[in-house]
XYZ file of C-alpha atoms in Angstrom:
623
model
C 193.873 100.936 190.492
C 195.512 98.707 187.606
C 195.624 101.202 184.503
C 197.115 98.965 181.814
C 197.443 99.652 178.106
C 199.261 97.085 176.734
C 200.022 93.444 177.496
C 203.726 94.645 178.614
C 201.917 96.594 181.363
C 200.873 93.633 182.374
C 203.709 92.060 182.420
C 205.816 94.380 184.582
C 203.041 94.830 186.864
C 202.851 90.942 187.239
C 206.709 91.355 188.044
C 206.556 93.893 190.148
C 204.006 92.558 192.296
C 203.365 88.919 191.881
C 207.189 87.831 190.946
C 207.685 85.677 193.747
C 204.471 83.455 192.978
C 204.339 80.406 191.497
C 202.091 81.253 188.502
C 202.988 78.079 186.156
C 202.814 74.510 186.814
C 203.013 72.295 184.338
C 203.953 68.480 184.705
C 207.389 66.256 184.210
C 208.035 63.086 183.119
C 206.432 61.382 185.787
C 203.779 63.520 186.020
C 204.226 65.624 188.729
C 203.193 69.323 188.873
C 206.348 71.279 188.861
C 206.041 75.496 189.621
C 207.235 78.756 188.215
C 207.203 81.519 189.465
C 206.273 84.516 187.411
C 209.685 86.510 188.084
C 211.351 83.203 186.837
C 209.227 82.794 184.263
C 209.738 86.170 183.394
C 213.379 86.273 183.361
C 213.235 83.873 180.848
C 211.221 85.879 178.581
C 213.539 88.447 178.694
C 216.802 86.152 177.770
C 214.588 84.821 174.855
C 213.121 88.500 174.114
C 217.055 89.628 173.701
C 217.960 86.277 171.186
C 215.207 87.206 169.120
C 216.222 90.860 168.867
C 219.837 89.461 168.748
C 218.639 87.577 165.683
C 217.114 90.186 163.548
C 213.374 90.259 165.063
C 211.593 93.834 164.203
C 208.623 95.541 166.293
C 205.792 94.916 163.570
C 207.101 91.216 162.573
C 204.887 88.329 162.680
C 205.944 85.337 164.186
C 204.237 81.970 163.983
C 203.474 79.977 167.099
C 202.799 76.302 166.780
C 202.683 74.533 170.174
C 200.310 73.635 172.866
C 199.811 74.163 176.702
C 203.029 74.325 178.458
C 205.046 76.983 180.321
C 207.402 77.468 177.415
C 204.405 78.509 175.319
C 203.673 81.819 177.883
C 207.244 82.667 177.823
C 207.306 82.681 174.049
C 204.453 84.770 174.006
C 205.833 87.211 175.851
C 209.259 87.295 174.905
C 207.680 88.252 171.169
C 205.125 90.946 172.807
C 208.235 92.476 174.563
C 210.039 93.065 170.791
C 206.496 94.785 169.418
C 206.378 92.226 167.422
C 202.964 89.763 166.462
C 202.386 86.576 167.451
C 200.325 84.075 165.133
C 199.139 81.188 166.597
C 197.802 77.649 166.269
C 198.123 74.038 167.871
C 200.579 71.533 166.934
C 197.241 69.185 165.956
C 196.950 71.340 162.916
C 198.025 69.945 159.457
C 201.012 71.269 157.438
C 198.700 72.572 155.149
C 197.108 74.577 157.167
C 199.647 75.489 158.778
C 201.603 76.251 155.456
C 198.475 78.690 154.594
C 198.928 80.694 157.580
C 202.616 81.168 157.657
C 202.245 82.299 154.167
C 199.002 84.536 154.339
C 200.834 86.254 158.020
C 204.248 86.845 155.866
C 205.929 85.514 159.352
C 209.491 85.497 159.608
C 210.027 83.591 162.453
C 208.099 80.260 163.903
C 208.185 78.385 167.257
C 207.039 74.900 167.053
C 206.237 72.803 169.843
C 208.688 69.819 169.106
C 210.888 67.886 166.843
C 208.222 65.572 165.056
C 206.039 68.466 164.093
C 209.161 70.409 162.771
C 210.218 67.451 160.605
C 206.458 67.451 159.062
C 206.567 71.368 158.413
C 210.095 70.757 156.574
C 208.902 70.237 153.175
C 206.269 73.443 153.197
C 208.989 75.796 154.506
C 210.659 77.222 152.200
C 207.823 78.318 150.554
C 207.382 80.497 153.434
C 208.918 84.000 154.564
C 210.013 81.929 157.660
C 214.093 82.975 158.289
C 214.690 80.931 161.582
C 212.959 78.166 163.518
C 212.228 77.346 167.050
C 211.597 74.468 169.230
C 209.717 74.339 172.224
C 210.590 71.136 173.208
C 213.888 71.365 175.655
C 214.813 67.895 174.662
C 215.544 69.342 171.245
C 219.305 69.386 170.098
C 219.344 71.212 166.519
C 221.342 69.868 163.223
C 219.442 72.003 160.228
C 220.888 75.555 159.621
C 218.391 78.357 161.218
C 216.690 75.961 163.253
C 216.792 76.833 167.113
C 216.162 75.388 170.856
C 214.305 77.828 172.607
C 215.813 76.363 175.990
C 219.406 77.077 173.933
C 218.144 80.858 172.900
C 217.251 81.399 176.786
C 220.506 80.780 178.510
C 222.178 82.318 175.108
C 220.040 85.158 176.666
C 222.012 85.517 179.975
C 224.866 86.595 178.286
C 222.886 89.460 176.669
C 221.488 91.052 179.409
C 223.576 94.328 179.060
C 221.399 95.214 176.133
C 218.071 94.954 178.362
C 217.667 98.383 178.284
C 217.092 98.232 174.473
C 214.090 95.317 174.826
C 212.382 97.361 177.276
C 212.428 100.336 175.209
C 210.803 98.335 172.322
C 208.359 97.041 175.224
C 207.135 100.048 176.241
C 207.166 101.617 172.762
C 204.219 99.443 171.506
C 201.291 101.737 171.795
C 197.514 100.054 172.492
C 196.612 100.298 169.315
C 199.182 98.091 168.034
C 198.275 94.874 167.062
C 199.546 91.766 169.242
C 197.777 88.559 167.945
C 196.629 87.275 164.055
C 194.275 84.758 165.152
C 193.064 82.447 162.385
C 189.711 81.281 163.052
C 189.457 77.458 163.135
C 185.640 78.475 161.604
C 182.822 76.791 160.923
C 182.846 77.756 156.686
C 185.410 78.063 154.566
C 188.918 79.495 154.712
C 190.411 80.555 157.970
C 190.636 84.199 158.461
C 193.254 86.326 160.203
C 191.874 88.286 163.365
C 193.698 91.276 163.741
C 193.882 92.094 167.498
C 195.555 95.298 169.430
C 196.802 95.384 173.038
C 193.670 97.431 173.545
C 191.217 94.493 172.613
C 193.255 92.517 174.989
C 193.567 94.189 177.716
C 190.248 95.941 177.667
C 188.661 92.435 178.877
C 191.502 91.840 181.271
C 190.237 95.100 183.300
C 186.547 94.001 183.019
C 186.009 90.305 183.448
C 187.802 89.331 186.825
C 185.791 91.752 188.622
C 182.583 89.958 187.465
C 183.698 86.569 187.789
C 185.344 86.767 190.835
C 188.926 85.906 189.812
C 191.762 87.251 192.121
C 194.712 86.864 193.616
C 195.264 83.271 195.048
C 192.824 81.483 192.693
C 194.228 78.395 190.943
C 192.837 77.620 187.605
C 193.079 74.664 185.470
C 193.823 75.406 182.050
C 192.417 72.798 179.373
C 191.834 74.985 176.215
C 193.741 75.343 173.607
C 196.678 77.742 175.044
C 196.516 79.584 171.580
C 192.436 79.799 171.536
C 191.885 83.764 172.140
C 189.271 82.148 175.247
C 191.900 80.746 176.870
C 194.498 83.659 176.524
C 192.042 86.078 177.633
C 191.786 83.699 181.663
C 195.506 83.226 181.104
C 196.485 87.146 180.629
C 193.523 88.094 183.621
C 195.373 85.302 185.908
C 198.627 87.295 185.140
C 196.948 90.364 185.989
C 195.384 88.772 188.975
C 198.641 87.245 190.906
C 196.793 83.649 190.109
C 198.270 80.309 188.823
C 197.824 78.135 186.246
C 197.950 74.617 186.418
C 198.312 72.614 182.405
C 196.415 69.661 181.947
C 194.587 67.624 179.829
C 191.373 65.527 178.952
C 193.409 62.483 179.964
C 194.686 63.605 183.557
C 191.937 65.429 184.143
C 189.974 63.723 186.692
C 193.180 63.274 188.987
C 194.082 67.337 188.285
C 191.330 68.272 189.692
C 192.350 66.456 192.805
C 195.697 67.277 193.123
C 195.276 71.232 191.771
C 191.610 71.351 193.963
C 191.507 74.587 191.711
C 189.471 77.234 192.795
C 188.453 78.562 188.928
C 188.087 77.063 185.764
C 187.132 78.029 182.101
C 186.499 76.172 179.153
C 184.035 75.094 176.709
C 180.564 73.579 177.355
C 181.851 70.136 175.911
C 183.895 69.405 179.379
C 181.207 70.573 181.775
C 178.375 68.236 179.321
C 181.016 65.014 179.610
C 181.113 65.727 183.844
C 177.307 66.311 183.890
C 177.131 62.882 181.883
C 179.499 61.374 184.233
C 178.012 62.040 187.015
C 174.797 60.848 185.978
C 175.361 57.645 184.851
C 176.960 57.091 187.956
C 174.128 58.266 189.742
C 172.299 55.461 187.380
C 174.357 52.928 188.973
C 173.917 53.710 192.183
C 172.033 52.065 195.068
C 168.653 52.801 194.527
C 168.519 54.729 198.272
C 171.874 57.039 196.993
C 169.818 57.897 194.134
C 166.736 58.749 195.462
C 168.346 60.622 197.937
C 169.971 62.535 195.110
C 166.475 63.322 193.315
C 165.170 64.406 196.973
C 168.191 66.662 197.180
C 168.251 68.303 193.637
C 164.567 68.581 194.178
C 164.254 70.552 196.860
C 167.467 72.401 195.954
C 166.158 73.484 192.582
C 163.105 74.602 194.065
C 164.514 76.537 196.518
C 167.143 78.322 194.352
C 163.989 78.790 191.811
C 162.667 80.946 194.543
C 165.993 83.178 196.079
C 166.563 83.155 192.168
C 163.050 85.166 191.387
C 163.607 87.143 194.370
C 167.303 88.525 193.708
C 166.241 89.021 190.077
C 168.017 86.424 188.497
C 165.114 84.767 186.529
C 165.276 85.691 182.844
C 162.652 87.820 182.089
C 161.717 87.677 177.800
C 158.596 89.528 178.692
C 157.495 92.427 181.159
C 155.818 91.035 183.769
C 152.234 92.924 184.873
C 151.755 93.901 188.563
C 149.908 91.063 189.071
C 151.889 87.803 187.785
C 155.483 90.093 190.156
C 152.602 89.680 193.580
C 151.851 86.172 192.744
C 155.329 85.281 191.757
C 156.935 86.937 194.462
C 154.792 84.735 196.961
C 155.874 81.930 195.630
C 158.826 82.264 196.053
C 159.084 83.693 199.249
C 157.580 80.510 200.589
C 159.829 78.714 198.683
C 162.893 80.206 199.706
C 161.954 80.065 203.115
C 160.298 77.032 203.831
C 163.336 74.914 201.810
C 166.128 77.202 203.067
C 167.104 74.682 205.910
C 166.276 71.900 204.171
C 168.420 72.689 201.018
C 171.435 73.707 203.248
C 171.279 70.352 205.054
C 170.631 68.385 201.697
C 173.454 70.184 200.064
C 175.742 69.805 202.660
C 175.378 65.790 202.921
C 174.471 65.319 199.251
C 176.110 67.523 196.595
C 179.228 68.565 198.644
C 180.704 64.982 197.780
C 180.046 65.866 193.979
C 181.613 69.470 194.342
C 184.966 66.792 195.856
C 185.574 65.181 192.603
C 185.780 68.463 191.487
C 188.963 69.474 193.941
C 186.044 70.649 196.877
C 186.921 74.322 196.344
C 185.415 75.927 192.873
C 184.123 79.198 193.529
C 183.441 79.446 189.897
C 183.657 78.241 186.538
C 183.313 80.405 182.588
C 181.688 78.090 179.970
C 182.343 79.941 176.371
C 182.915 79.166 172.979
C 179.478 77.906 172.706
C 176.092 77.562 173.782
C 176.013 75.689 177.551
C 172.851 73.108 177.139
C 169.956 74.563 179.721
C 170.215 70.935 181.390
C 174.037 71.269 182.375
C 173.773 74.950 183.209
C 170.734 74.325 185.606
C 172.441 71.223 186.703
C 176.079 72.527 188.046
C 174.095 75.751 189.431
C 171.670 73.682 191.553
C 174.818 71.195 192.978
C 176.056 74.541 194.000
C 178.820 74.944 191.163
C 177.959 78.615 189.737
C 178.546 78.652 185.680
C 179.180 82.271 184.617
C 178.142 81.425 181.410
C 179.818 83.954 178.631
C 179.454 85.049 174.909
C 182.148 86.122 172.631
C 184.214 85.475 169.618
C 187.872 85.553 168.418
C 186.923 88.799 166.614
C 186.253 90.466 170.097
C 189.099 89.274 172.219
C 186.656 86.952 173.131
C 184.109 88.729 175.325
C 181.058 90.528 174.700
C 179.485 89.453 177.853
C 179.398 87.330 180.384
C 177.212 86.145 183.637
C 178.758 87.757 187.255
C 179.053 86.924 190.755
C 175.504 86.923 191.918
C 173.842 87.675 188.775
C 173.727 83.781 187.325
C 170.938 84.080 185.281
C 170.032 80.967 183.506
C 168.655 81.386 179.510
C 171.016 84.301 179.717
C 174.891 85.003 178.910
C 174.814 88.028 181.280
C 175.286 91.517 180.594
C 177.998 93.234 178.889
C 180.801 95.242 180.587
C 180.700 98.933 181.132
C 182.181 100.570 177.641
C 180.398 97.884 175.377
C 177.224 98.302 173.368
C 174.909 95.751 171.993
C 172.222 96.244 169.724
C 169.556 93.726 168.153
C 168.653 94.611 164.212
C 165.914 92.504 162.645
C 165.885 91.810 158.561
C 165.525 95.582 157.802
C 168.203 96.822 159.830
C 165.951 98.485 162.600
C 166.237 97.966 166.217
C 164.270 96.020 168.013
C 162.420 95.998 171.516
C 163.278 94.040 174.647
C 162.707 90.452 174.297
C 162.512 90.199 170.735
C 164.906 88.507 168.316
C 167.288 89.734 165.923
C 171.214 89.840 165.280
C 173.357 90.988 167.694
C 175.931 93.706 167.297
C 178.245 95.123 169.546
C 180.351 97.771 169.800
C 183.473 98.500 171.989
C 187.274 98.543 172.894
C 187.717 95.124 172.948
C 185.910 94.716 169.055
C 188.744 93.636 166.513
C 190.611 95.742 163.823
C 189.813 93.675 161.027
C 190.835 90.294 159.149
C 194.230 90.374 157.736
C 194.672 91.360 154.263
C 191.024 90.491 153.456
C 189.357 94.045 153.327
C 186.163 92.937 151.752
C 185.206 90.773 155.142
C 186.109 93.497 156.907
C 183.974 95.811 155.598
C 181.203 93.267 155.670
C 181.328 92.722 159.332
C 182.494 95.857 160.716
C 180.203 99.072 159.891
C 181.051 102.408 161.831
C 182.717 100.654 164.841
C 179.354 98.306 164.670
C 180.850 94.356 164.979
C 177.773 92.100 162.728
C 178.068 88.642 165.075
C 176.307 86.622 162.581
C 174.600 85.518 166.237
C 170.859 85.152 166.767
C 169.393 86.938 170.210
C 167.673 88.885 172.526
C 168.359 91.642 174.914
C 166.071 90.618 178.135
C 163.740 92.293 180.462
C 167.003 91.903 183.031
C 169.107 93.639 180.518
C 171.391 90.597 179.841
C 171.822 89.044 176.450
C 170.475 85.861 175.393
C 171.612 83.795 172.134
C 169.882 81.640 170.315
C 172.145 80.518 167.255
C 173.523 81.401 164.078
C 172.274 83.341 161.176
C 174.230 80.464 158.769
C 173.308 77.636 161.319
C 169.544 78.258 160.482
C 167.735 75.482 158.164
C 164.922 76.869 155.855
C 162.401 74.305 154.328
C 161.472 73.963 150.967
C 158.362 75.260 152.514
C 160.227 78.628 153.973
C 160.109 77.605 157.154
C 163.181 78.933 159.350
C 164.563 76.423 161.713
C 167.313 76.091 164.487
C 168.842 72.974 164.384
C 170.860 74.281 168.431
C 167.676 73.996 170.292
C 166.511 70.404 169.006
C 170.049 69.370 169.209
C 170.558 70.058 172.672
C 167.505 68.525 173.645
C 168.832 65.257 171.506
C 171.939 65.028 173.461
C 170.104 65.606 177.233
C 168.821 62.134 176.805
C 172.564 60.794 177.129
C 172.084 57.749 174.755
C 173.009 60.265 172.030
C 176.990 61.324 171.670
C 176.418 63.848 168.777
C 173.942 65.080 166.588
C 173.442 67.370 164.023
C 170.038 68.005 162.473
C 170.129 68.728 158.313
C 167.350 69.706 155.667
C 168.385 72.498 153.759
C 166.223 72.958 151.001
C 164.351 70.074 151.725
C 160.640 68.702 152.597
C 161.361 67.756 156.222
C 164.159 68.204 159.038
C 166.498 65.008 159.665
C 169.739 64.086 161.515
C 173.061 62.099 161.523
C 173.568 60.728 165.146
C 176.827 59.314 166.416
C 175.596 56.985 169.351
C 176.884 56.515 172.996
C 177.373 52.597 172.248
C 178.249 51.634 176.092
C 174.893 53.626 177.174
C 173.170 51.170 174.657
C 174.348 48.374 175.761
C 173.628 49.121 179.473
C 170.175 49.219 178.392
C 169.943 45.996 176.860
C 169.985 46.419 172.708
C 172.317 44.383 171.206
C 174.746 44.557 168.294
C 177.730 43.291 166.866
C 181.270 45.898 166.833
C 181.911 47.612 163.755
C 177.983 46.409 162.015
C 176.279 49.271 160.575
C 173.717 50.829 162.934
C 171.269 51.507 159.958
C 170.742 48.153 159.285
C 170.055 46.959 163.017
C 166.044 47.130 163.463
C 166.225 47.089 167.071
C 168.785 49.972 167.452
C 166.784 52.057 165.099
C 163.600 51.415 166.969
C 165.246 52.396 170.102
C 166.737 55.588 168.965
C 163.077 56.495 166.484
C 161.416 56.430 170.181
C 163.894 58.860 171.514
C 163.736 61.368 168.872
C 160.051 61.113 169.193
C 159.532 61.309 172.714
C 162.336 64.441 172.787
C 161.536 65.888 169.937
C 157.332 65.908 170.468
C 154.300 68.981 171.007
C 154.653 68.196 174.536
C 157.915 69.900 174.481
C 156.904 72.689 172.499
C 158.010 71.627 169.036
C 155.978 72.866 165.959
C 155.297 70.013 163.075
C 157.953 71.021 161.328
C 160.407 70.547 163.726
C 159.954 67.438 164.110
C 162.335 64.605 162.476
C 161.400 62.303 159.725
C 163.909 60.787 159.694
C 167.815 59.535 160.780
C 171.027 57.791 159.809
C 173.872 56.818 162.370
C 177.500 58.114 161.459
C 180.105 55.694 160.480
C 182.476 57.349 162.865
C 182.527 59.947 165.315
C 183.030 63.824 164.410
C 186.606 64.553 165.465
C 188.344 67.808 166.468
C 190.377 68.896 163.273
C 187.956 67.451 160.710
C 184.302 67.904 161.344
C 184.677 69.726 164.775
C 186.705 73.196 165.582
C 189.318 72.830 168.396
C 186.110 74.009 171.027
C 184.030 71.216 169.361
C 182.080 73.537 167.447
C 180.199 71.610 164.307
C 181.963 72.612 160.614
C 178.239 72.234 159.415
C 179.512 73.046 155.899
C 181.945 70.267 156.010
C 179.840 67.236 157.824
C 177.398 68.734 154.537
C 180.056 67.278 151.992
C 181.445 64.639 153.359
C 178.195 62.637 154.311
C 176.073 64.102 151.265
C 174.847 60.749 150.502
C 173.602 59.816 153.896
C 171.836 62.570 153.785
C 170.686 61.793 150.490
C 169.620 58.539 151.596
C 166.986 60.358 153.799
C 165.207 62.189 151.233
C-alpha cells in the first residue's frame, strides 16, 4: 500500500524500490537511446539538491525552469522539490517576454535554462528580475558571466558535499502536503498568463488514483512527447516514478522510428498526435490497392459492429437518457447477436488486418491517455475499433490535471469517464441550481487534487474557487453511466445577433474529419451568421486533382473555393443534425498556418481571442 504525501515520498520510494531500473532514456548525438537508472538519476539530484542549498536556496523559494524534455530536466525538478523549494516552469520555445513576466510576477531567485542560446536571449531582461544565479541544462555549457552555472558542473561539485546530506533530507521531508511545489502559468486561451498554485497534495493525489484506472505499472514503457513542464505530462511522468516505469524522450520528428525502437507499452498526450496518426493512416489506406482497402472497410466493419454490441452489453455505451424497459430488451438482443455472431469473425479480421497497424505503433500498446482537449468522436472510435483503447481524460492545470478520466474496461465513447474516488462533480445551469442526469450545464468539481489559487491574483481566485467548489468554465453532462461528458467552453460559445448560442467544437471537429481541412475555427460573434477561417491540407488537394499555384491566395482561386463550399456543405448539412443557424455562410483561407506560441497553446489549443485580432479583417471581409 503506497501512502505518499509529498512528491519526496515519491522519490525515496522510487529509490528504495525501483533504483536499479532504467527509468530515463533520452537520446545522444547520434541518436541513440541512452538509460538511467532512477538510483543514478537520483544521486544526481541529490549532488545538485546540496549546490543549490550550498548556494543560498531557501524551502519556500521559487525557482524558474526553462528547458524541455530531457533527463536533466527530472533531476532539476527534483533536486529543487528536495530543498522545499518551488519550481516555475515553462519551455525554452517561450519568448523573453514572457518569460521576463513570469520570472518577475514568481519573484524567483534562481532559473535553470535549457542551453546557452536561450540564456544569451534572456540576458538583457535579467536584471530586471529577482533572479541571483543562473543555470544551464545543457552539459556542453562552459560558463564566463558571474552567477551563471553548469548544472553538469553543480552535480559533480555535489559529490564533494555529500557529508551535509543529512541536512537536504531534513528539508525533504520537512515539506508538508500542503506546501506548494509548482507555479504553473497557464499558456491560456485569453489574456495574461496566470500562476497555478499547486501543493504536493494536488500532485500526488492523482498519482495514487490514475494508474490504477489506466492500467499503468511496473514495466510499462512510455513515450513522452508533451511538453515536460505541461502539468499533463508531469502528472504520467511522477505516476511512472511511482510505478517503477520508464520514460523514453522524443519528439514529433523521431517519432515514427521511437515508436519502433521504444515499442512502448503506454502513451499520453494530446488529441493533436493521435488526429495526425488517424490521418496518416488513412491516407495511406487511400493509396492502397483497392483489395487492401476493402479488406480494411470489411475489417473495421465488422469490428465496429461487434464491439458496438460487447460495448452495450458491458455497459460501456453512453447513456444521455434513461432507457425504458423496452428499448434495454430490444437493445440487448441486438447486441447479443452481434457480439456473438461477429465474435470469430472480428478476432480473425483483427488479427490479419489491424494487428499490422497496432506494429507501426511498436506492436505492444496496452493503452494510451488523450487530454488537454477534446479527442474528435472519429479518432476516438477509430483507435478503439483497431484495438488501441483511448482512456480519454478531462482536466486542467488548475487541478493537477485530472478530474476524470476513462479506465481499463470502462472505454466509453462520448464520455471522459468517471472521476476518482474523493472527487465531486456537479453540473449548475444559468441560475446556479443543479441539474439532472443528462442535462447540460457547467461543471464543477471538488477535491484534493483542486488547486490553491492563482498567484498573487486574489480576485481570480475568488472568482473560480467558491467553498472548495473549482468553476471549470467547461460545458457538460453527468451521464446515465455516471461518467462525465464535455461539450466546450462557456467563453468558446458564439451567440448571434439573433441570441442564438452556438459551439463552434462540434462543427469544427466535424470540419477537420473530412481530412482536406488542416485547421479551422468557426467565428460570428455578434454577427448575422456563423463563418470560418480554414488553413487547408494543400498535398490532400492536390491528390484530388484542384490545381493552384504556391504561395497564390486561396480566396481568389474559384475552383479551390468551390471545392472546399461543397465540403462545408455536405459536413456541415440537416442530414447531420445541424440547425439553420449552424450552418456556414461563409469562409476565408488563412494566409498561414496557426502555430504553437502564437495562435495555438503548447497542446494546440486555439487562442480564440488572439486569431480574433490578428485576422479581424478577414473576418470582416465575411460580413
Amino acid at each position: 500500500m503506497k501512502n505518499f504525501t509529498t512528491l519526496n515520498d515519491i522519490f525515496y520510494y522510487a529509490k528504495k524500490n525501483y533504483g536499479s531500473r532504467e527509468t530515463f532514456l533520452a537520446k545522444d548525438e547520434k541518436k541513440v537511446f541512452k538509460g538511467t537508472t532512477f538510483g543514478d538519476a537520483f544521486h544526481q539530484a541529490e549532488n545538485l539538491g546540496l549546490s543549490l542549498l550550498q548556494l543560498g536556496l531557501q524551502p519556500g523559494d521559487r525557482v524558474g525552469l526553462m528547458a524541455d524534455n530531457r533527463t536533466e530536466w527530472a533531476i532539476a525538478d527534483m533536486a529543487v522539490l528536495l530543498n522545499g523549494a518551488i519550481d516555475v516552469p515553462r519551455g525554452s520555445d517561450s519568448t523573453p517576454q514572457e518569460i521576463q513576466y513570469i520570472l518577475e510576477h514568481s519573484e524567483s531567485r534562481f532559473c535553470f535554462v535549457e542551453h546557452e542560446k536561450l540564456y544569451e536571449s534572456l540576458k538583457p531582461i535579467l536584471p530586471s528580475t529577482k533572479v541571483e544565479k543562473t543555470i544551464i541544462l545543457d552539459p556542453n555549457f562552459k560558463p564566463k558571466d558571474a552567477n551563471v552555472y553548469s548544472m553538469a558542473d553543480l552535480i559533480k561539485d555535489g559529490e564533494s558535499l555529500r557529508k551535509n546530506l543529512p541536512s537536504l533530507e531534513l528539508r525533504a521531508k520537512q515539506v508538508k502536503p500542503d506546501d506548494l511545489f509548482t507555479i504553473i502559468y497557464t499558456s491560456g486561451t485569453t489574456g495574461m498568463p496566470k500562476g497555478v498554485m499547486l501543493t504536493h497534495q494536488n500532485m500526488v493525489y492523482n498519482v495514487l488514483k490514475v494508474p490504477p484506472k489506466v492500467g499503468l505499472a511496473t514495466g510499462d514503457r512510455t513515450l513522452s512527447i508533451l511538453p515536460v513542464w505541461h502539468i499533463f505530462e508531469r502528472a504520467i511522468d511522477y505516476s511512472v516514478l511511482s510505478e517503477g516505469a520508464s520514460i523514453a524522450y522524443t519528439n514529433v520528428r523521431d517519432l515514427r522510428d521511437d515508436f519502433v525502437k521504444i515499442k512502448p507499452t503506454f502513451m499520453a498526450s494530446a488529441p493533436r498526435l493521435w488526429e495526425n496518426l488517424y490521418l496518416g493512416i488513412k491516407q495511406k489506406l487511400e493509396k492502397a490497392p483497392d483489395n487492401k482497402r476493402k479488406l480494411f472497410e470489411f475489417a473495421y466493419d465488422v469490428c465496429k459492429k461487434w464491439r458496438d454490441g460487447s460495448d452495450y452489453l458491458s455497459g460501456n455505451k453512453l447513456f444521455v437518457t434513461e432507457e425504458t424497459p423496452f428499448e434495454r430488451a430490444k437493445n440487448t438482443a441486438v447486441a447479443l447477436a452481434s457480439s456473438i455472431n461477429l465474435f470469430i469473425p472480428a478476432k480473425i479480421l483483427d488479427g490479419v488486418v489491424f494487428s499490422k497497424i497496432r506494429e507501426v505503433l511498436g506492436g505492444e500498446l496496452h493503452g494510451t491517455i488523450s487530454g488537454g482537449g477534446a479527442l474528435p468522436s472519429h479518432v476516438d472510435e477509430f483507435f478503439n475499433v483497431i484495438g488501441i483503447p483511448v482512456y480519454e481524460g478531462y482536466g486542467m492545470t488548475e487541478c493537477a490535471p485530472i478530474i476524470s478520466v476513462r479506465s481499463v474496461g470502462k472505454v466509453i465513447q462520448g464520455s471522459v469517464g468517471a472521476w476518482p474516488e474523493g472527487t465531486a462533480v456537479k453540473i449548475l445551469n444559468e441560475q446556479g441550481e443543479v441539474v439532472p442526469r443528462g442535462k447540460m450545464g457547467v461543471i464543477h468539481v471538488k477535491g484534493p487534487q483542486v488547486m490553491k489559487g492563482y498567484y498573487k491574483n486574489e480576485e481570480a481566485t475568488s472568482k473560480t474557487l467558491k467553498d472548495g467548489w473549482m468553476n471549470t468554465g467547461d460545458l457538460g453532462f453527468i451521464s446515465f453511466n455516471d461518467t462525465l461528458s464535455v461539450r466546450g467552453r462557456v467563453k468558446d460559445t458564439v451567440v448571434l445577433l439573433g441570441g442564438e448560442n452556438v459551439e463552434p467544437v462540434p462543427i469544427e471537429n466535424l470540419l477537420l474529419e473530412n481530412g482536406h481541412i488542416n485547421q479551422v475555427i468557426v467565428v460570428g460573434q455578434d454577427q448575422k451568421s456563423l463563418t470560418a477561417l480554414i488553413w487547408p491540407d494543400k498535398e490532400r488537394l492536390k491528390e484530388s486533382g484542384i490545381t493552384f499555384q504556391e504561395g497564390e491566395d486561396l480566396n481568389q482561386n474559384k475552383e479551390v473555393r468551390n471545392f472546399y463550399q461543397n465540403i462545408i456543405k455536405k459536413q456541415i448539412s440537416s442530414e447531420n443534425g445541424f440547425k439553420s443557424f449552424e450552418k456556414l455562410t461563409d469562409f476565408r483561407f488563412l494566409p498561414k498556418a496557426m502555430e504553437v506560441g502564437d495562435e495555438l497553446t503548447n497542446l494546440y489549443k486555439m487562442k480564440r481571442n488572439v486569431i480574433h485580432d490578428k485576422y479581424k479583417s478577414l473576418i470582416s471581409s465575411m460580413y
